[in-house]
């Protein structure tokens, strides 16, 4: 059993691209976790998607052994966390399992919006925070100015901040010494009943469900009977181990340690992130506080392109939900798309990542419906409905009011792009709350309707600021809004996959844009097709796909014009009859492209 005073549990937190995963690489290398031959860049970003996009999606844990300058050997449990706002839930869970944090700030770019968000989370968890200035080898690095900025904006003392270059390995020894000397050791009672926090879980083809735990009190060994306190289910532990970063079996995990267990978990529902694991015979008296449940803010439908793959999609979603606690799904059926799932996400990037993981890891081709947020619909009868799917909106006559979610957004941007950012926020119905300056950077705090942010706000923000702005948000409150349901009709038939709830003033613009896009995407038929955007019974936009015209008069060489007239009239009658009974098949690619419509 490891001596508690020799254990340090810490997270690495930072804004996107400030060098968290590269610093984790250097720490692993310095502590001999992997040999030079096994070492790859961003070794903890094990998913193909993470490598391709250059982002961290899942928080990863690794145990390192470090011989400090005082001659003692320390065991460091490191958690590398994501930087993107959509994966903030991963960060919050990692922070709850640690006692300290390394705050990594880019010495050329300084404090960004997500840096602030993560620091506040760490402070809420009573973390000891060590500021680390990365990329000091860059010509644009200004360590003195950035230290002052951290003190001004975050309020942390930077007199002992560590200056490093994670890429070259400069200053990594100082980081390890700071971890050992400045971060507190964990507390725990080795003799008490077992209390372990379930931090994460995932599905392994060979081992079944693998569970990542942080032991608070007691110890856990193979062949012991354990109990999941949230569900009351009992299992026997098969394996106990740690990641170094390769899986390594150990005899036991004691207080303050992080590692994994497998126990032949049969039901995925038994494995709840934030649950307390204890011994069956000698259970803990009370459960650990766990984590705040994540609240999905964006909803959309996921449907298999091949209807026969529905069962496969259901199993895949179960396995993925095990690995991503912030993802929710429930069955749904659609007239246009068949059977599928209504899924909840923390943001658009989260939606994109889940969709790609399902397609890659489980080989299922998917269609995604238009993303929407959760509206609160208050009926005249006094009843309140949570509306996840625009198609479920009740009759307008029965509705007293609809409330939409608003967010509090923090945007940090260089001075010269501030005007463009303020214009963009005002266009999206934003209300300015605060505007402050730190050096030549402005920090604008706005209240914005989430509905306006969901579609393409982040892309537009990046384009008007040439990529220099950083953006972070949290859900603020619900407010009444003048909202309507926009239906898209093709050949007078509503397409449920394209229905959306929009702000009344922008309904016409949005409807026109979608109709215009569908006109180019729907293949021509033998008859004219009307594409309409309607609010209730009122059509606000229309486009027409012209008919394919077969030249029925091709066989008439000269002769009387009445022969040609007769053939054309016959064709006209046929087309009229076709339009009465004709069905328009909308290709899946057209649906997907129409859903990716932007506001410009």
Coordinates of C-alpha atoms in Angstrom, one line a residue, residues 375-376 378 401-407 429-433 446-449 476-483:
X375 CA -38.0 25.1 -24.6
X376 CA -40.4 25.5 -21.7
X378 CA -46.6 27.0 -20.6
X401 CA -46.1 31.5 -23.6
X402 CA -42.9 29.8 -24.7
X403 CA -39.7 30.4 -22.7
X404 CA -36.2 29.8 -24.3
X405 CA -32.9 29.3 -22.5
X406 CA -30.4 32.2 -22.4
X407 CA -26.7 31.9 -21.7
X429 CA -30.4 39.4 -29.8
X430 CA -27.6 39.7 -27.3
X431 CA -27.6 42.0 -24.2
X432 CA -24.3 43.4 -23.1
X433 CA -23.6 42.9 -19.4
X446 CA -23.1 39.0 -23.0
X447 CA -26.5 37.4 -22.4
X448 CA -27.5 35.6 -25.5
X449 CA -30.4 33.2 -26.5
X476 CA -28.1 31.6 -17.3
X477 CA -31.9 31.4 -17.2
X478 CA -35.2 30.9 -19.1
X479 CA -37.0 33.9 -20.6
X480 CA -40.2 34.3 -22.6
X481 CA -39.6 34.8 -26.3
X482 CA -41.7 35.5 -29.4
X483 CA -41.1 32.0 -30.9

